[in-house]
Coordinates of C-alpha atoms in Angstrom, one line a residue:
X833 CA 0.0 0.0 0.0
X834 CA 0.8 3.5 -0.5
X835 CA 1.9 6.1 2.6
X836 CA 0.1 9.4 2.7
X837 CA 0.2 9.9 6.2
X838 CA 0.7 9.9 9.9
X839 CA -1.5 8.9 12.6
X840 CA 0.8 10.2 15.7
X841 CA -0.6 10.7 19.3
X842 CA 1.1 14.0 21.2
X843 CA 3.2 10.7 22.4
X844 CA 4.0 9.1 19.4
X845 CA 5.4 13.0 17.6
X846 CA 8.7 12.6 18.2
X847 CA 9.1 9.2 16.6
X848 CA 6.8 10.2 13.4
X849 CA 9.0 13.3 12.9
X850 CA 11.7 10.7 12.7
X851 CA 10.2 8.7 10.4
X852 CA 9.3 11.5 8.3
X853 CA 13.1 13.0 8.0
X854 CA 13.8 9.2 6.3
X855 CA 10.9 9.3 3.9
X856 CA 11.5 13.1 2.8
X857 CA 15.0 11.6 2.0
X858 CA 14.0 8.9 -0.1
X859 CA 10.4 10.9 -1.7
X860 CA 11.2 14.1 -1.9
X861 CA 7.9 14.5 0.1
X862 CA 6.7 15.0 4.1
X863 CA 3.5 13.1 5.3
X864 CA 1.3 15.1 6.9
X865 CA 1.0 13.9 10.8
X866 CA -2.5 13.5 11.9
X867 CA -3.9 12.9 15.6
X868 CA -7.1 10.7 13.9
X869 CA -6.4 8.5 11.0
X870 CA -3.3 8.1 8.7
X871 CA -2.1 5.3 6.9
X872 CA 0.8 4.5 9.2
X873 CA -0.4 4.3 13.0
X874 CA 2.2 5.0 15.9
X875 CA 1.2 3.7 18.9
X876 CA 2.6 3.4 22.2
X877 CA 1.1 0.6 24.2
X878 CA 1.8 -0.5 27.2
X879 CA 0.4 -4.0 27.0
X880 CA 2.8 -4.9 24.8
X881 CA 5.9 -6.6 26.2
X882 CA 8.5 -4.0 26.3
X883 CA 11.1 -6.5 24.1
X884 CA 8.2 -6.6 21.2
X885 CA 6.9 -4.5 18.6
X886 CA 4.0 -5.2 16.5
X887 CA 3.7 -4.7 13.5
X888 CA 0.0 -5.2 11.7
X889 CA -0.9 -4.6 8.3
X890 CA -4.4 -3.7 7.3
X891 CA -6.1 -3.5 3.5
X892 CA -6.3 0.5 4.9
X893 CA -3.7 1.1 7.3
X894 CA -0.1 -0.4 8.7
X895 CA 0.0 0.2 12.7
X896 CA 3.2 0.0 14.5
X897 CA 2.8 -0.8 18.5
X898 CA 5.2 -1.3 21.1
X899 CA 5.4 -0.5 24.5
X900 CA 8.5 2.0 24.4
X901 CA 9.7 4.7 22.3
X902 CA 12.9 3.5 21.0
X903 CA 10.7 0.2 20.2
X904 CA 8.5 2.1 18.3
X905 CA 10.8 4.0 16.5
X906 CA 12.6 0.8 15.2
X907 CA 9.3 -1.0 14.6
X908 CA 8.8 2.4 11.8
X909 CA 12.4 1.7 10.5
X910 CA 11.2 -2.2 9.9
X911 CA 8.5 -0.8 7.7
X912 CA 10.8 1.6 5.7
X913 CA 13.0 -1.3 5.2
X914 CA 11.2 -3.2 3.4
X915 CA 9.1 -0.6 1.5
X916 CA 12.8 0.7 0.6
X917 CA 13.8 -2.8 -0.1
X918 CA 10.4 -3.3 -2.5
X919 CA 9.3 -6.5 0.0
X920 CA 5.5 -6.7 1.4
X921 CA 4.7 -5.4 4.6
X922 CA 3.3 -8.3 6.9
X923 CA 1.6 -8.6 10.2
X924 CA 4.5 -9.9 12.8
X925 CA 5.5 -9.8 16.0
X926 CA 9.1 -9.2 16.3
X927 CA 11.1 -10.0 19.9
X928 CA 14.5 -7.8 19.5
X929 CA 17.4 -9.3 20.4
X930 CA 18.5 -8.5 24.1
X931 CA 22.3 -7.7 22.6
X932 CA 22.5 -4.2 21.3
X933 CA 23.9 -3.9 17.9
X934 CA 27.2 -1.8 17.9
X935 CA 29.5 -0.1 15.1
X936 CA 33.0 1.4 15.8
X937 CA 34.8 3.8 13.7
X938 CA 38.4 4.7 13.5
X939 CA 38.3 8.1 13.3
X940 CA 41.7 8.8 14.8
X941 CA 43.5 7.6 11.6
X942 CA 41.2 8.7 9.1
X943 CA 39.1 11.8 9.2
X944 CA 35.6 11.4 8.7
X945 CA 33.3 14.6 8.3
X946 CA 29.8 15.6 10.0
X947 CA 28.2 14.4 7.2
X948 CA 30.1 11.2 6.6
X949 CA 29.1 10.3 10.4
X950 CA 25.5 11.2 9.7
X951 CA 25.4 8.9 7.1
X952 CA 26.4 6.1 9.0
X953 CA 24.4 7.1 11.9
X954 CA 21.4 7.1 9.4
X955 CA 22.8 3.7 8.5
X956 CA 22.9 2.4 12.2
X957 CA 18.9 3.2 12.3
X958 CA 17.6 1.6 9.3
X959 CA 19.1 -1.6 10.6
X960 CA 17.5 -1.3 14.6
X961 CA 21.2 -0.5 15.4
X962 CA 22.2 1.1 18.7
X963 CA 25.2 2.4 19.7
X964 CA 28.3 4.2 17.5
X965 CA 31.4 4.2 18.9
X966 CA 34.2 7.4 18.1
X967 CA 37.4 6.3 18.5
X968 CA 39.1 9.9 18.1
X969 CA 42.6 9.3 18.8
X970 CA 44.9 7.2 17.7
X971 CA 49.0 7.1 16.8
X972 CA 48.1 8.9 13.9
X973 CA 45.7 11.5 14.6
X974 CA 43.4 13.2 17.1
X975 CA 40.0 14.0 15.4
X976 CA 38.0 16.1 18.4
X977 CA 38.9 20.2 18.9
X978 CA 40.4 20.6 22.5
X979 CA 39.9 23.4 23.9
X980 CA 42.2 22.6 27.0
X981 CA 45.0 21.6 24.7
X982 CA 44.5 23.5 21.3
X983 CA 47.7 21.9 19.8
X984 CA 46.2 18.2 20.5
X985 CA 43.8 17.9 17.4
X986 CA 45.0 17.1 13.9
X987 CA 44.4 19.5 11.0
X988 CA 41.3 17.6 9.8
X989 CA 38.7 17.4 13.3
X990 CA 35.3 18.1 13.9
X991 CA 34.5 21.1 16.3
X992 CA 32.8 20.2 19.6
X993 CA 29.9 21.9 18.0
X994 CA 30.2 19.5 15.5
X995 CA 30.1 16.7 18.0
X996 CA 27.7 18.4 19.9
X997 CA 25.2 18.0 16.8
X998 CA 26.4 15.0 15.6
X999 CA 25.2 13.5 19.3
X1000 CA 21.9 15.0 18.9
X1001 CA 21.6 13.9 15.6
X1002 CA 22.2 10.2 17.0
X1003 CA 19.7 10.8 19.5
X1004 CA 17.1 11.5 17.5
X1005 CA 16.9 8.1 16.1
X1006 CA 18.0 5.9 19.4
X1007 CA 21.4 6.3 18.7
X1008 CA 24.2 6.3 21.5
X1009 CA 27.2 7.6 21.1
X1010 CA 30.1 5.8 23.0
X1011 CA 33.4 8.3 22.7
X1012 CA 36.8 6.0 23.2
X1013 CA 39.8 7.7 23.8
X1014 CA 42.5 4.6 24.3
X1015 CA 45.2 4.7 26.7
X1016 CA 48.3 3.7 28.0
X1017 CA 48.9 2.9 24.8
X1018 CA 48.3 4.3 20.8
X1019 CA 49.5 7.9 22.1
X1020 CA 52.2 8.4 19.4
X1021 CA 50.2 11.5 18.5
X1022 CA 49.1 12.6 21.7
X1023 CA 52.8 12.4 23.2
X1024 CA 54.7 13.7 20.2
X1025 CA 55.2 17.2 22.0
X1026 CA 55.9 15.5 25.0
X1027 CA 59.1 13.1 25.1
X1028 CA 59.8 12.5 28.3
X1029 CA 56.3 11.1 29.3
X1030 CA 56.9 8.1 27.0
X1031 CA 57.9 4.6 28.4
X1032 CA 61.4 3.4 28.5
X1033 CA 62.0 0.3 26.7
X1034 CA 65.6 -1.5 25.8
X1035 CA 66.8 -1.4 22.5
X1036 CA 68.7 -4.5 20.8
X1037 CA 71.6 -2.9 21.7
X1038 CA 70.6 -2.9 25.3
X1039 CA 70.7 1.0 25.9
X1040 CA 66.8 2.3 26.9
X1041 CA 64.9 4.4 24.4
X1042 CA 61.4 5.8 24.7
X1043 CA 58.4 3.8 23.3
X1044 CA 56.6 6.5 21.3
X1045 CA 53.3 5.2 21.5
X1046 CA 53.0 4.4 25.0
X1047 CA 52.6 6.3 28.2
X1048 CA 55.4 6.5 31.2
X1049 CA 52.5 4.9 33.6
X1050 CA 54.9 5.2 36.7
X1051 CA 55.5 9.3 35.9
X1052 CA 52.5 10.8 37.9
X1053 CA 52.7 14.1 35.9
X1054 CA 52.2 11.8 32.3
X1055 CA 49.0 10.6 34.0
X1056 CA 47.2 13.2 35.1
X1057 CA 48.2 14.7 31.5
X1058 CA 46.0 11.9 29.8
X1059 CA 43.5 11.8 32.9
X1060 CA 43.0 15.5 31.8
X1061 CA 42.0 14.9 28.4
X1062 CA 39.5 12.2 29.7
X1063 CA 38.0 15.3 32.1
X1064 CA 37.7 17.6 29.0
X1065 CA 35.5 14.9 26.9
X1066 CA 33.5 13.8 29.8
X1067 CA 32.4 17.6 29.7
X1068 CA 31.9 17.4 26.0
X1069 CA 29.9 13.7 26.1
X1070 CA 28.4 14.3 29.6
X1071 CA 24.9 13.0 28.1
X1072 CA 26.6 9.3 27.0
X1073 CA 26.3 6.5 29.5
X1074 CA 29.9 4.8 28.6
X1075 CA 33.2 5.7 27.3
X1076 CA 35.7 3.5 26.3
X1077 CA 39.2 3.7 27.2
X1078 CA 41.4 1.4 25.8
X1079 CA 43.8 -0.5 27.1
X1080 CA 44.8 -2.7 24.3
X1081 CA 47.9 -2.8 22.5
X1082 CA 50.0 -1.3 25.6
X1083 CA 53.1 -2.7 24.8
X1084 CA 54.0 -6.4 23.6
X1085 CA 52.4 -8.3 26.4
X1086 CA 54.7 -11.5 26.1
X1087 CA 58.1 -8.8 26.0
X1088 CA 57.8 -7.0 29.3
X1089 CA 61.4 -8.4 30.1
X1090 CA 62.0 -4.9 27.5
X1091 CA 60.3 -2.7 29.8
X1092 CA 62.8 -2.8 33.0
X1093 CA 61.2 0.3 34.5
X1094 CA 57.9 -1.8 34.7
X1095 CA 59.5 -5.0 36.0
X1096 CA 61.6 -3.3 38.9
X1097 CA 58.4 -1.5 40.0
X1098 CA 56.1 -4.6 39.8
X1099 CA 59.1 -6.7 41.8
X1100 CA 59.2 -4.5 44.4
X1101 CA 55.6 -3.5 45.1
X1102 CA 53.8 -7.1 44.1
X1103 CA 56.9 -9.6 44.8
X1104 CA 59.5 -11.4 42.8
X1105 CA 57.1 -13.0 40.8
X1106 CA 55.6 -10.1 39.2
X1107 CA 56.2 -9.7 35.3
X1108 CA 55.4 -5.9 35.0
X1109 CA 52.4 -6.4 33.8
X1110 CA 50.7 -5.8 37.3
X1111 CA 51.8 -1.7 36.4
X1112 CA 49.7 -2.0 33.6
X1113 CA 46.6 -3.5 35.2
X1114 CA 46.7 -0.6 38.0
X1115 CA 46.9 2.3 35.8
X1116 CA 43.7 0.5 34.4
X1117 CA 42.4 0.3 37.2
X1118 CA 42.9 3.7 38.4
X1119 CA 41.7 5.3 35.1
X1120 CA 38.2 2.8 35.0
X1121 CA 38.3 4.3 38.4
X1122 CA 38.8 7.5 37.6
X1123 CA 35.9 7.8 34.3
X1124 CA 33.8 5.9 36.4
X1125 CA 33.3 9.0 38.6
X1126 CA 33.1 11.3 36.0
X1127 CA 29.5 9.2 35.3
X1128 CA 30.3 6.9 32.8
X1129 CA 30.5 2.9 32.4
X1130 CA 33.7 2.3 31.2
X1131 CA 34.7 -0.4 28.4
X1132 CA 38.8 -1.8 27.7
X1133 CA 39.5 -4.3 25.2
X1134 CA 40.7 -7.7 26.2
X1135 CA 43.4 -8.6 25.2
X1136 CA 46.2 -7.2 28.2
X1137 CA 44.5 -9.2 30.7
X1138 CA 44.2 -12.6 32.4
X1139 CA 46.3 -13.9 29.8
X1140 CA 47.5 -17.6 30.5
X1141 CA 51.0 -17.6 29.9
X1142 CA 51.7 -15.6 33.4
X1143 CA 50.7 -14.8 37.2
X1144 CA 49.5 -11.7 37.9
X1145 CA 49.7 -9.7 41.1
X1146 CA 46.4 -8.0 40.9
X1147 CA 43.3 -8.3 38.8
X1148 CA 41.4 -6.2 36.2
X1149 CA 38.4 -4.3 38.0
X1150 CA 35.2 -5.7 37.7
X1151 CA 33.9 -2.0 37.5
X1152 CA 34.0 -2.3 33.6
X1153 CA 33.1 -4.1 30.7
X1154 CA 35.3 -5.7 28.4
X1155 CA 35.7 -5.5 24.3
X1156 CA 36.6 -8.7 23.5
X1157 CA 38.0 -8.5 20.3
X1158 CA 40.7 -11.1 19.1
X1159 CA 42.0 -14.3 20.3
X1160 CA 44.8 -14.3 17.8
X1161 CA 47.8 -14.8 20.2
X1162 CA 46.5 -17.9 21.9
X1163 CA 48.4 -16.2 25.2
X1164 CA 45.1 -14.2 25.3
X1165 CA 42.8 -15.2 27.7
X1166 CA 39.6 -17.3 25.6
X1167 CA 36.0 -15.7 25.8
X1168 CA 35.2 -18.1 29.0
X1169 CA 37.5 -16.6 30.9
X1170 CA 35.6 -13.2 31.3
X1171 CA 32.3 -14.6 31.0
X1172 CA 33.5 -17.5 34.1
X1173 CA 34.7 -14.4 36.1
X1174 CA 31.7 -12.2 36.1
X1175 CA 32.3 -9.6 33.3
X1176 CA 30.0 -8.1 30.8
X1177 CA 31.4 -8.4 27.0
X1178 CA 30.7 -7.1 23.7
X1179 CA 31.6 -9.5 20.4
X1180 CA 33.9 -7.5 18.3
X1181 CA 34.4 -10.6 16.3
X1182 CA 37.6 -9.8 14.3
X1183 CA 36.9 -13.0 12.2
X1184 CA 33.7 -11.4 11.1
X1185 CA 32.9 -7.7 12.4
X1186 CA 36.6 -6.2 11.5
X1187 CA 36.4 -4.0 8.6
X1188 CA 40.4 -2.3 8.1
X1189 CA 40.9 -0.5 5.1
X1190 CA 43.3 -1.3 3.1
X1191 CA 43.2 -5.0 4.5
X1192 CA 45.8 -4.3 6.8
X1193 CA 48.0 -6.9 9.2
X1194 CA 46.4 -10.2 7.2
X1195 CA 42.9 -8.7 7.2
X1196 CA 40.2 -9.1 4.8
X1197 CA 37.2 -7.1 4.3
X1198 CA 34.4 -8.9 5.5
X1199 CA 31.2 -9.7 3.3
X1200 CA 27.4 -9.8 3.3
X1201 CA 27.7 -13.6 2.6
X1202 CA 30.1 -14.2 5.2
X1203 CA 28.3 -12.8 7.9
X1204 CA 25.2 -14.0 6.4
X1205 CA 26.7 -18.3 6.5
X1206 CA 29.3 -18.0 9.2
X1207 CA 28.1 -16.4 11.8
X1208 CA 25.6 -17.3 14.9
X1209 CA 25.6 -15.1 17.9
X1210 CA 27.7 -17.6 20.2
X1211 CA 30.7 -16.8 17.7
X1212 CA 33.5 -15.6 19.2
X1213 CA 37.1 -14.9 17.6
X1214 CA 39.3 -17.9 16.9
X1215 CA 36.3 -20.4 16.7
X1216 CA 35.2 -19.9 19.7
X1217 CA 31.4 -20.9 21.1
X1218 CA 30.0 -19.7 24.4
X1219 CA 26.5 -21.2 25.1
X1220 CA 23.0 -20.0 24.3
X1221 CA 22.4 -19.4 28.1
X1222 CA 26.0 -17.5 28.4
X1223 CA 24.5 -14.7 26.3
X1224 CA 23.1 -13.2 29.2
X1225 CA 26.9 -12.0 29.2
X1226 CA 26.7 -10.4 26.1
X1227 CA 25.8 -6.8 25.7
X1228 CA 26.3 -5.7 22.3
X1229 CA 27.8 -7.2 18.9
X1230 CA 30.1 -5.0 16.8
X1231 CA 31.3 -3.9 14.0
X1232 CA 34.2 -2.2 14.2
X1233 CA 35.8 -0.2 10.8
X1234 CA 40.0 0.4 11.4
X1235 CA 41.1 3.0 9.4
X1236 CA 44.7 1.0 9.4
X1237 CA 45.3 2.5 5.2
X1238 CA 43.2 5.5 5.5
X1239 CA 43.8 6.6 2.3
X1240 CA 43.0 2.9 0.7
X1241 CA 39.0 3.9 0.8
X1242 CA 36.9 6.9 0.3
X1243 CA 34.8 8.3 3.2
X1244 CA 32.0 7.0 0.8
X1245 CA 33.1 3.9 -0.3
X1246 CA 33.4 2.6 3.7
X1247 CA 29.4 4.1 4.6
X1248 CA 28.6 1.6 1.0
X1249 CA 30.2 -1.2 2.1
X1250 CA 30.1 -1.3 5.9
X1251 CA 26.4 -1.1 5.1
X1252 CA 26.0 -4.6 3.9
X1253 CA 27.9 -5.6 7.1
X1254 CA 25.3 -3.8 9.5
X1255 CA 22.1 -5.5 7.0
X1256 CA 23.9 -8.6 7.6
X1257 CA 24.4 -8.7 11.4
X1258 CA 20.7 -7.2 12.0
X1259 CA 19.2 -10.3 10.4
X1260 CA 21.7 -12.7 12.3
X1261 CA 21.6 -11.3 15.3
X1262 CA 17.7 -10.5 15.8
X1263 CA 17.0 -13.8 13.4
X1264 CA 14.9 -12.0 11.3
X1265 CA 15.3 -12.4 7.3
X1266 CA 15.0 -9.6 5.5
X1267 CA 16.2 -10.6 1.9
X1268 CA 19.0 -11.0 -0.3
X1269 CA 21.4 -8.9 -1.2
X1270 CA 19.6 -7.4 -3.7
X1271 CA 16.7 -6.3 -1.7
X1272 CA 20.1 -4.7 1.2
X1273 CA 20.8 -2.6 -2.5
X1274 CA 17.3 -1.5 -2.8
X1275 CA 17.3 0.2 0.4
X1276 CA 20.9 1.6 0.5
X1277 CA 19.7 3.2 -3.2
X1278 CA 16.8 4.6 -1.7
X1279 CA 17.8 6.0 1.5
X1280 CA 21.6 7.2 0.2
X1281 CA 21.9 7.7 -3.2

């Protein structure tokens, strides 16, 4: 049937407005929002269970119900998918998936404009996505304006007033914006000014030379430095519930013998049988500490921690959630391992969800098909299976775009493609078919070309 308007409640506005920004896009047109009849129906309803939405389509009408707003507002972008996608409307009841739906993008090597990121965020709602994840700085590049530090941010960065609308934007359509600033380590940028806050490390030739991409953790004044810069962004995303920070990457986990200053301070404070790698751990702990009172939920990645080729002297903080990523140095500790210990993951799949331009360090770019065959939501990296009743554990699956060869993809070319990727993981992960590919090109036609 054919859309000519809105049947919105004072309730339902918000949502129809919404709705109406997508088809103006793809018509040319606005529907006219009623508060008595229409031929789309908004309505919230609290009898129906709030992980449902209903959908019901009528010879006169197609009414969307569900008990929530942000239900609602995906239940409308259900029914623009598949009028985009040219597939009937049906009456179904749809149960979303209790893990939220996730993409990350490498902004810190590759500059991506306000418009690029509102593409993708447009992207993330067509496909009942939830979250988008700014990593800003990395060994190449720092993509945010900082006002504190006005020498910090590369040549190409969005304004905080860019940010500011860019997080509005997102919230408009259920979007939440997780920024992730990653320290100790991939700070070659933000410590290119500042030398002697770098870690010591021994050369071949066994005289020490600075690292220049990770942090002096033991110097208290290189701390507060990058503590600093997690105070300023805390200002700027005060309305986000999480920010990641890092934690991955630090140094080479399985070469701490290279980072004497680390050892001598572990031996001392944690006994003889410390590694070094205990240093590491409490500067993580200190800094989830330290976010966590500026209001946020804080998120690392997994892969310096509980890793089964050593002892360690203290443990990471439960007071975070982990990003588990990669399995790819079987010194990593396996998926169980968090989920056994109490922590809360996302799936950042590198098997499936890892998208690095240029096809960087042995990657390839993930497919529609691939997703589509190969993966189940109890994939994790490396072949690993957790159980159906260990997805309780789960919060979120991700896709995650590294901008590794920033220059090996257009800004354009990586909204086109990664879109297949988020059609793909939508259907897998909620177990709802939408079509083949060729229905996914329909609807990335219509809503961005």
């Amino acid at each position: 049937m054919t859309i000519t308007s809105i049947q919105a409640s004072n309730e339902t506005l918000a949502c129809a407005k919404a709705f109406n920004r997508f088809w103006q896009r793809f018509t040319g047109e606005t529907l006219p929002l009623q508060g008595e009849q229409g031929d789309l129906v908004l309505q919230l309803d609290p009898a129906v269970p709030q992980d449902q939405i209903l959908i019901t389509a009528a010879a006169d009408a197609i009414t969307v119900a569900a008990e929530n707003e942000s239900a609602l507002f995906k239940g409308t972008m259900m029914v623009l998918q598949r009028l985009l996608g040219k597939v009937a409307i049906i009456s179904e009841t749809i149960t979303l998936s209790p893990q939220k739906k996730l993409l990350m993008v490498d902004m810190g090597r590759k500059f991506f404009p306000l418009t690029t990121l509102k593409e993708l965020v447009d992207s993330l709602a067509i496909f009942n996505f939830d979250q988008l994840q700014l990593h800003f700085s990395e060994n190449e590049g720092f993509r945010i304006e900082s006002e504190r530090y006005p020498w910090l941010a590369s040549a190409e960065h969005l304004t905080k007033a860019e940010v500011r609308e860019l997080i509005q934007y997102a919230q408009a359509q259920h979007i939440e914006i997780i920024p992730d600033f990653d320290s100790p380590g991939h700070l070659k940028h933000v410590l290119a000014d500042k030398p002697e806050w770098r870690l010591d490390k021994l050369a071949e030739d066994g005289t020490l030379v600075k690292d220049e991409k990770a942090l002096d953790i033991l110097n208290p004044e290189a701390v507060a430095f990058i503590w600093s810069i997690y105070e300023e962004y805390a200002q700027l995303f005060v309305d986000c519930r999480y920010f990641h920070v890092g934690a991955d990457e630090f140094v080479p986990f399985d070469d701490l013998h290279n980072y004497p200053t680390l050892a001598n301070y572990a031996a001392e404070k944690y006994g003889p049988e410390a590694s070094g790698i205990e240093v590491f751990i409490e500067y993580v702990n200190k800094t989830v500490a330290y976010v966590r009172q500026l209001g946020f939920i804080p998120l690392v990645w997994n892969d310096g921690f509980y890793r089964v080729n050593r002892t360690e002297g203290l443990h990471l903080t439960k007071d975070c959630m982990i990003s588990y990523w990669t399995r790819w140095n079987k010194n990593m500790a396996p998926i169980q391992t968090f989920i056994d210990l109490g922590y809360t993951v996302i799936n950042h799949n590198d098997n499936y969800f890892y998208y690095v331009l240029g096809e960087h360090a042995s990657y390839t770019y993930p497919t529609y098909e691939k997703i589509m065959t190969g993966w189940t939501p109890v994939d994790f990296p490396q072949q690993q299976v957790v159980n159906e009743d260990q997805l309780t554990s789960v919060a979120a699956n991700a896709i995650a775009i590294w901008s590794d060869i920033p220059d090996a993809l257009t800004p354009a070319e990586v909204v086109e493609n990664v879109f297949y990727l988020m059609a793909a993981l939508m259907q897998k992960a909620d177990q709802r078919l939408l079509g083949n590919q060729d229905v996914i090109r329909n609807i990335y036609q219509g809503l961005l070309q």
